[in-house]
Coordinates of C-alpha atoms and ligand atoms in Angstrom, one line a residue:
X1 CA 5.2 -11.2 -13.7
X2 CA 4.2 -8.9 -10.8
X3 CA 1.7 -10.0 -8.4
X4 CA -1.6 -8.8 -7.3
X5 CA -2.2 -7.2 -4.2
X6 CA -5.3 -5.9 -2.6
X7 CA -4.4 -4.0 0.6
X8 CA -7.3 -3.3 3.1
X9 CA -6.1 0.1 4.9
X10 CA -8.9 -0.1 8.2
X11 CA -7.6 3.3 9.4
X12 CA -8.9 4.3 12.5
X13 CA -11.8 1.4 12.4
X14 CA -12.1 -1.1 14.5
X15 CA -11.4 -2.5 18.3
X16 CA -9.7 -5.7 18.9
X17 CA -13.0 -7.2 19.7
X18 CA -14.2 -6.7 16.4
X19 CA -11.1 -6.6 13.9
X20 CA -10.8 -10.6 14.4
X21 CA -13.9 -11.8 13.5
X22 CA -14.2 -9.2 10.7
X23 CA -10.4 -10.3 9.3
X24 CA -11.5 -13.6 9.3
X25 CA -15.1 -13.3 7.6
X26 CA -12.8 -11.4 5.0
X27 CA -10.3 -14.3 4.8
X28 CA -13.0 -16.6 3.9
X29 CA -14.7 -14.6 1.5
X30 CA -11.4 -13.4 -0.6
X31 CA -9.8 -16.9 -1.1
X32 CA -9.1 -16.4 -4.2
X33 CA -6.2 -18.1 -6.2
X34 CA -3.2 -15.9 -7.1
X35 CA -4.1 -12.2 -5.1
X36 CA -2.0 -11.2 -2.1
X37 CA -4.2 -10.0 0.6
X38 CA -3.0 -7.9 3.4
X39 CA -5.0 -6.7 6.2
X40 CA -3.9 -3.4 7.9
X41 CA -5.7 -2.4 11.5
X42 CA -4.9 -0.6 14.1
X43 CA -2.0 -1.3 15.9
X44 CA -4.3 -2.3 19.4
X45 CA -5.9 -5.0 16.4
X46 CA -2.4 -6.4 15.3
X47 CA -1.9 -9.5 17.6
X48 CA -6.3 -10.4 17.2
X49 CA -6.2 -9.7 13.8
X50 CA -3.0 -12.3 13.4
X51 CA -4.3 -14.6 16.1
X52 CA -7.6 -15.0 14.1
X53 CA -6.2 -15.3 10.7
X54 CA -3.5 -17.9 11.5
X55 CA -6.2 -20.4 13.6
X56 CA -8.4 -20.1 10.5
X57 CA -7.6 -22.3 7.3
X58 CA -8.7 -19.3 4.7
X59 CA -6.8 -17.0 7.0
X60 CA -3.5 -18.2 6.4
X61 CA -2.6 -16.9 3.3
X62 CA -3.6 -13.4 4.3
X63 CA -1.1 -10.9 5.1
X64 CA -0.6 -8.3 8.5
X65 CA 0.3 -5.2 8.7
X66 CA 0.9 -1.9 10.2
X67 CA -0.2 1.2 9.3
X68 CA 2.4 3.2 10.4
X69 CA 6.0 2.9 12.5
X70 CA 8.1 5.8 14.1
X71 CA 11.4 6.8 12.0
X72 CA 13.5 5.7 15.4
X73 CA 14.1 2.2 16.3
X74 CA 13.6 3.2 19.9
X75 CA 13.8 5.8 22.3
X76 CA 11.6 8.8 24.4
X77 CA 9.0 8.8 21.6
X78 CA 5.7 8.5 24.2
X79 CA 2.9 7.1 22.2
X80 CA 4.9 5.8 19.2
X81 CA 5.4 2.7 17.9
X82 CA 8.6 1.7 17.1
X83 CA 9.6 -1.0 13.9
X84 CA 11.0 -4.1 16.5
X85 CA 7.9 -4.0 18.1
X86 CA 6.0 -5.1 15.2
X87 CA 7.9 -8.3 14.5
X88 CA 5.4 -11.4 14.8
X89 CA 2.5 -9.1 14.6
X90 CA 3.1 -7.5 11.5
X91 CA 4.4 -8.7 7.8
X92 CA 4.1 -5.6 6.2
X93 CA 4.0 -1.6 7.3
X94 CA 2.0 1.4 5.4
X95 CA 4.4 4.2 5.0
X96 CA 3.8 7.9 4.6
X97 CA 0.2 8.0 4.0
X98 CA -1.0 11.2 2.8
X99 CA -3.6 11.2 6.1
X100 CA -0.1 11.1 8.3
X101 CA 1.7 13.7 6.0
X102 CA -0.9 15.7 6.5
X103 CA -1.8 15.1 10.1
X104 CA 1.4 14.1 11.4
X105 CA 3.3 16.7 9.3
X106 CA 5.6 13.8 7.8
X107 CA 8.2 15.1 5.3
X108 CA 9.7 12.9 2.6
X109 CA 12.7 12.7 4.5
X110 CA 11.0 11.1 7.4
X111 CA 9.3 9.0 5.5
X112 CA 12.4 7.7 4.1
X113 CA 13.5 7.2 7.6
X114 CA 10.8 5.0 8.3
X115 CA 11.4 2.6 5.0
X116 CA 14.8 2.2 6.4
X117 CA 13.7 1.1 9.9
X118 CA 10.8 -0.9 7.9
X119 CA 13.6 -3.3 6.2
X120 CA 15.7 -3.2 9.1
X121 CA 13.6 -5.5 10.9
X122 CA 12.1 -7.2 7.4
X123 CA 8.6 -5.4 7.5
X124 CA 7.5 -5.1 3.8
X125 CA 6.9 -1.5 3.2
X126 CA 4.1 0.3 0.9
X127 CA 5.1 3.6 0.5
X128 CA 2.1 6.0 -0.3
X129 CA 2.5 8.8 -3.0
X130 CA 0.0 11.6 -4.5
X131 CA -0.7 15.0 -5.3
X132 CA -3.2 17.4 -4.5
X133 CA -6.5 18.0 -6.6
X134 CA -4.6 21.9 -7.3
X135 CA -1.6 19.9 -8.2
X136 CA -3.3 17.5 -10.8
X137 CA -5.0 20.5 -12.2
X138 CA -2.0 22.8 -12.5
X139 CA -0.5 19.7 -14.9
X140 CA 2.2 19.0 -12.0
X141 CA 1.0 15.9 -10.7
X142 CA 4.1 13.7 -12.0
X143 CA 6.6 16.1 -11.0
X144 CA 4.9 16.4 -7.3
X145 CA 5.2 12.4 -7.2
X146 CA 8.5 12.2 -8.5
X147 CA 9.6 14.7 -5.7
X148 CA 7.9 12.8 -3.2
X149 CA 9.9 9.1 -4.4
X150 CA 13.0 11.1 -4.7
X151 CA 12.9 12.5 -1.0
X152 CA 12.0 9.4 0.4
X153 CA 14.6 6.9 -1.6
X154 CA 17.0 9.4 -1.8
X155 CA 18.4 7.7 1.5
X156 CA 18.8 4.5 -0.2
X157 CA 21.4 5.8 -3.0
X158 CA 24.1 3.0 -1.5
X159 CA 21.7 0.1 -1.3
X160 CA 18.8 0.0 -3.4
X161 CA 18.9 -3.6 -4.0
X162 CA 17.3 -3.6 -0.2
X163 CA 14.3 -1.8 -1.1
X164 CA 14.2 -4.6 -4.0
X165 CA 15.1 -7.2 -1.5
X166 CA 12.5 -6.1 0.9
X167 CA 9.6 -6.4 -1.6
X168 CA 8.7 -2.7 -2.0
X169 CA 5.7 -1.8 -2.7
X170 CA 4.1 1.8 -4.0
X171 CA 0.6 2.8 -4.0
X172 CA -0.3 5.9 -6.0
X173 CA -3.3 7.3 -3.9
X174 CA -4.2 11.1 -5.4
X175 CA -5.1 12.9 -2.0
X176 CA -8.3 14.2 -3.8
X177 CA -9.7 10.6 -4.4
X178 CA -8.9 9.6 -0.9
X179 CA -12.3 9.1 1.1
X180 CA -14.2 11.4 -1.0
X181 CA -16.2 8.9 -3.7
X182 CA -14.3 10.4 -6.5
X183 CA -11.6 7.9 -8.2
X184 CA -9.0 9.1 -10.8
X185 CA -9.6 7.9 -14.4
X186 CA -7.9 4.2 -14.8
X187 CA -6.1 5.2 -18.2
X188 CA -4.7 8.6 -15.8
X189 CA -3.6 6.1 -12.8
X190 CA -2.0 4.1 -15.1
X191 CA -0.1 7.1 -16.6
X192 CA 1.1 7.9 -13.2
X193 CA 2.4 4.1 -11.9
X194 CA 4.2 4.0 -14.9
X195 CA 5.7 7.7 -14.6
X196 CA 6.8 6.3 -11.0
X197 CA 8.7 3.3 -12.4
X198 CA 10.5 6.0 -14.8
X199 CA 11.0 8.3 -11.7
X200 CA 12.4 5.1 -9.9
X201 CA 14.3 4.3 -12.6
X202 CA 15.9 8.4 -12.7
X203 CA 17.3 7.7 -9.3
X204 CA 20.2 5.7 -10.5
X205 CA 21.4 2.0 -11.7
X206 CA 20.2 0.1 -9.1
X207 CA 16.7 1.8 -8.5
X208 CA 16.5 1.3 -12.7
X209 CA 16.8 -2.5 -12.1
X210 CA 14.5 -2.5 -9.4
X211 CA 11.7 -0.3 -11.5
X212 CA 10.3 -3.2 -13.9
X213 CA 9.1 -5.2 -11.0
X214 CA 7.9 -2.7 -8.3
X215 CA 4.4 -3.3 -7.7
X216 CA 2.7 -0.4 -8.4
X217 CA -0.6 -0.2 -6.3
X218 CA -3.8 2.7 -6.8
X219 CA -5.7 4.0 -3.7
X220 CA -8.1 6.4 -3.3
X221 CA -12.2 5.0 -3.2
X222 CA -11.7 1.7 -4.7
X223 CA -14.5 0.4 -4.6
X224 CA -16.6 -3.0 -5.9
X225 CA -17.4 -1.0 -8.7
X226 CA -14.4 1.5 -9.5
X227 CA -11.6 -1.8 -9.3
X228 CA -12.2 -3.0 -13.1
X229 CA -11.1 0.1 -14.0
X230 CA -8.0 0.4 -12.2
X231 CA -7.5 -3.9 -12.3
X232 CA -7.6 -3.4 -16.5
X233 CA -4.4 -1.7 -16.4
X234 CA -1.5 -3.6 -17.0
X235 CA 0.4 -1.1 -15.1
X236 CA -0.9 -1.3 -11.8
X237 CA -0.8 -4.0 -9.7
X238 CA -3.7 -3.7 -7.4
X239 CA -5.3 -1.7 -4.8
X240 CA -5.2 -0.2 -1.5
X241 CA -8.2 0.3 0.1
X242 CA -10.1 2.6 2.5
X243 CA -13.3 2.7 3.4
X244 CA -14.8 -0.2 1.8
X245 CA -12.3 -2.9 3.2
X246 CA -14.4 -3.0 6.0
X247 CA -17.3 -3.8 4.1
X248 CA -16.7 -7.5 3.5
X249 CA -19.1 -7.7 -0.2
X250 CA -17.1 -4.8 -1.3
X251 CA -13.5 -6.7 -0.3
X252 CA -15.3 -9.7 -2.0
X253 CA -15.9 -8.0 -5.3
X254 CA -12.3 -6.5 -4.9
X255 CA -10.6 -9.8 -4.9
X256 CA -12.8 -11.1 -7.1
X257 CA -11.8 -8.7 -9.9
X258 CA -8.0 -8.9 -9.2
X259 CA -8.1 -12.6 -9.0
X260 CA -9.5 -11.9 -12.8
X261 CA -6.0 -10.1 -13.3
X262 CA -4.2 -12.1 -11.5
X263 CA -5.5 -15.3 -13.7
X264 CA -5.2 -13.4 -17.0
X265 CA -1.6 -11.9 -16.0
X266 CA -0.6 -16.0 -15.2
X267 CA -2.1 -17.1 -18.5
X268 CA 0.1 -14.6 -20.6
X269 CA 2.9 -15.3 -18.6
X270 CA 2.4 -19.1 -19.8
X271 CA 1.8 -18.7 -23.0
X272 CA 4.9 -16.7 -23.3
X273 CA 6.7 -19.7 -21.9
Ligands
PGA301 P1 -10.3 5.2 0.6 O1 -8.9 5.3 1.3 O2 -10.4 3.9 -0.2 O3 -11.3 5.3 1.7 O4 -10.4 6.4 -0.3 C1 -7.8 4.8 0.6 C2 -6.6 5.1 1.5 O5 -6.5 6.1 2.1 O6 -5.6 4.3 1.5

């Protein structure tokens, strides 16, 4: 059975003044049984954000992490954050977001990079896919996401238990849905988290045995209203979230509807015994 996960991506929102009470007002309003919540700030807002959350009791179960780490451990990088500096603020780390592709110029190969130096120092990593609205359009979609999964893993030919191991995540966000109030259709996302456990699965044995179980995550205007739609599907596994994780009804509706999945995906696990 794979788990639920509802990943609040803040982006460039927030101060550490701020990010603690509104982590914790989150916390208290998404206790729900059975979802994994992970908060994602800005880096200034990691040690607040994890402050807050572990000194209040609906805090605790809610996850930390990064938006981003440099593809070095260490080194003349001015301005970068490197993956060692994360541990005990961070649990998990957002990697190769299409804003930092984009921005930041990051190439599947670097991004690859960065998952390595993600489990070297046991941050959980949710690597970010998607195409472009042209792509989509042109019918090349899959083929542009299986690229992208194939660059980045390509480094972990030798070992990809450890991407197993280290809990991978993958969150299909198309770049046309991201910020702009216009989601994919569910029965399409679905289509695409499975065609990324089949690209996974093309990679070789291991990454085969790994597919099945990969959390497959959408992003891209999630939304109160927009999650049933994506939460229906049994083939993806959640959301991560933009814009309306700082709202906290909107992450309260969220949960709310994948603690629905999450309940119904634990019942039919039971009655299958
Ligand atoms: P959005 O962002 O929900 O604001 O579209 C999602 C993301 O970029 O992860």
């Amino acid at each position: 059975m794979r788990p639920v996960i509802i990943a609040a991506n803040w982006k460039m929102h927030t101060t550490p003044a701020d990010a603690a009470d509104l982590a914790t007002t989150i916390a208290g309003r998404t206790n729900v049984g059975d979802v994994v919540r992970v908060i994602c700030p800005p880096f200034v807002c990691l040690a607040a954000v994890r402050a807050a959350l572990a000194a209040s009791p609906a805090g605790q179960g809610v996850g930390v992490g990064a938006q981003n780490i440099h593809h070095e451990l260490s080194g003349a990088f001015t301005g970068e954050i490197g993956a060692p500096m994360l541990v005990g603020l961070a649990d998990w780390v957002i990697v190769g977001h299409s804003e930092r592709r984009r921005d930041a110029g990051e190439t599947d190969e670097l991004i690859g990079a960065k998952l390595r130096r993600a489990l070297e120092v046991g941050l959980r990593p949710i690597l970010c896919v998607g195409e472009q609205l042209a792509e989509r359009e042109a019918g090349t979609a899959e083929a542009v996401v299986g690229a992208q999964l194939a660059g980045s893993l390509a480094g972990f030919a030798e070992d990809p238990g450890a991407l197993a191991a280290a809990g991978l995540v993958v969150a299909y966000e198309p770049i046309w849905a991201i910020g702009t109030g216009r989601t994919a259709r569910g029965v399409d996302a679905a289509a695409m988290a499975e065609a990324i456990r089949a690209a996974i699965s093309g990679l070789g044995p291991g990454f085969a045995a790994l597919a099945p179980d990969l959390p497959v995550l959408y992003g891209g205007s999630v939304t109160t209203a927009s999650a049933g739609e994506f939460l229906a599907e049994p083939a993806i596994d959640g959301a991560l979230v933009g814009g309306a994780s700082l709202k906290i009804e909107e992450m309260a509706g969220i949960v709310a509807r994948a603690g629905l999945t999450a309940a119904a995906r634990r019942a039919a696990a039971g009655a299958r015994g």
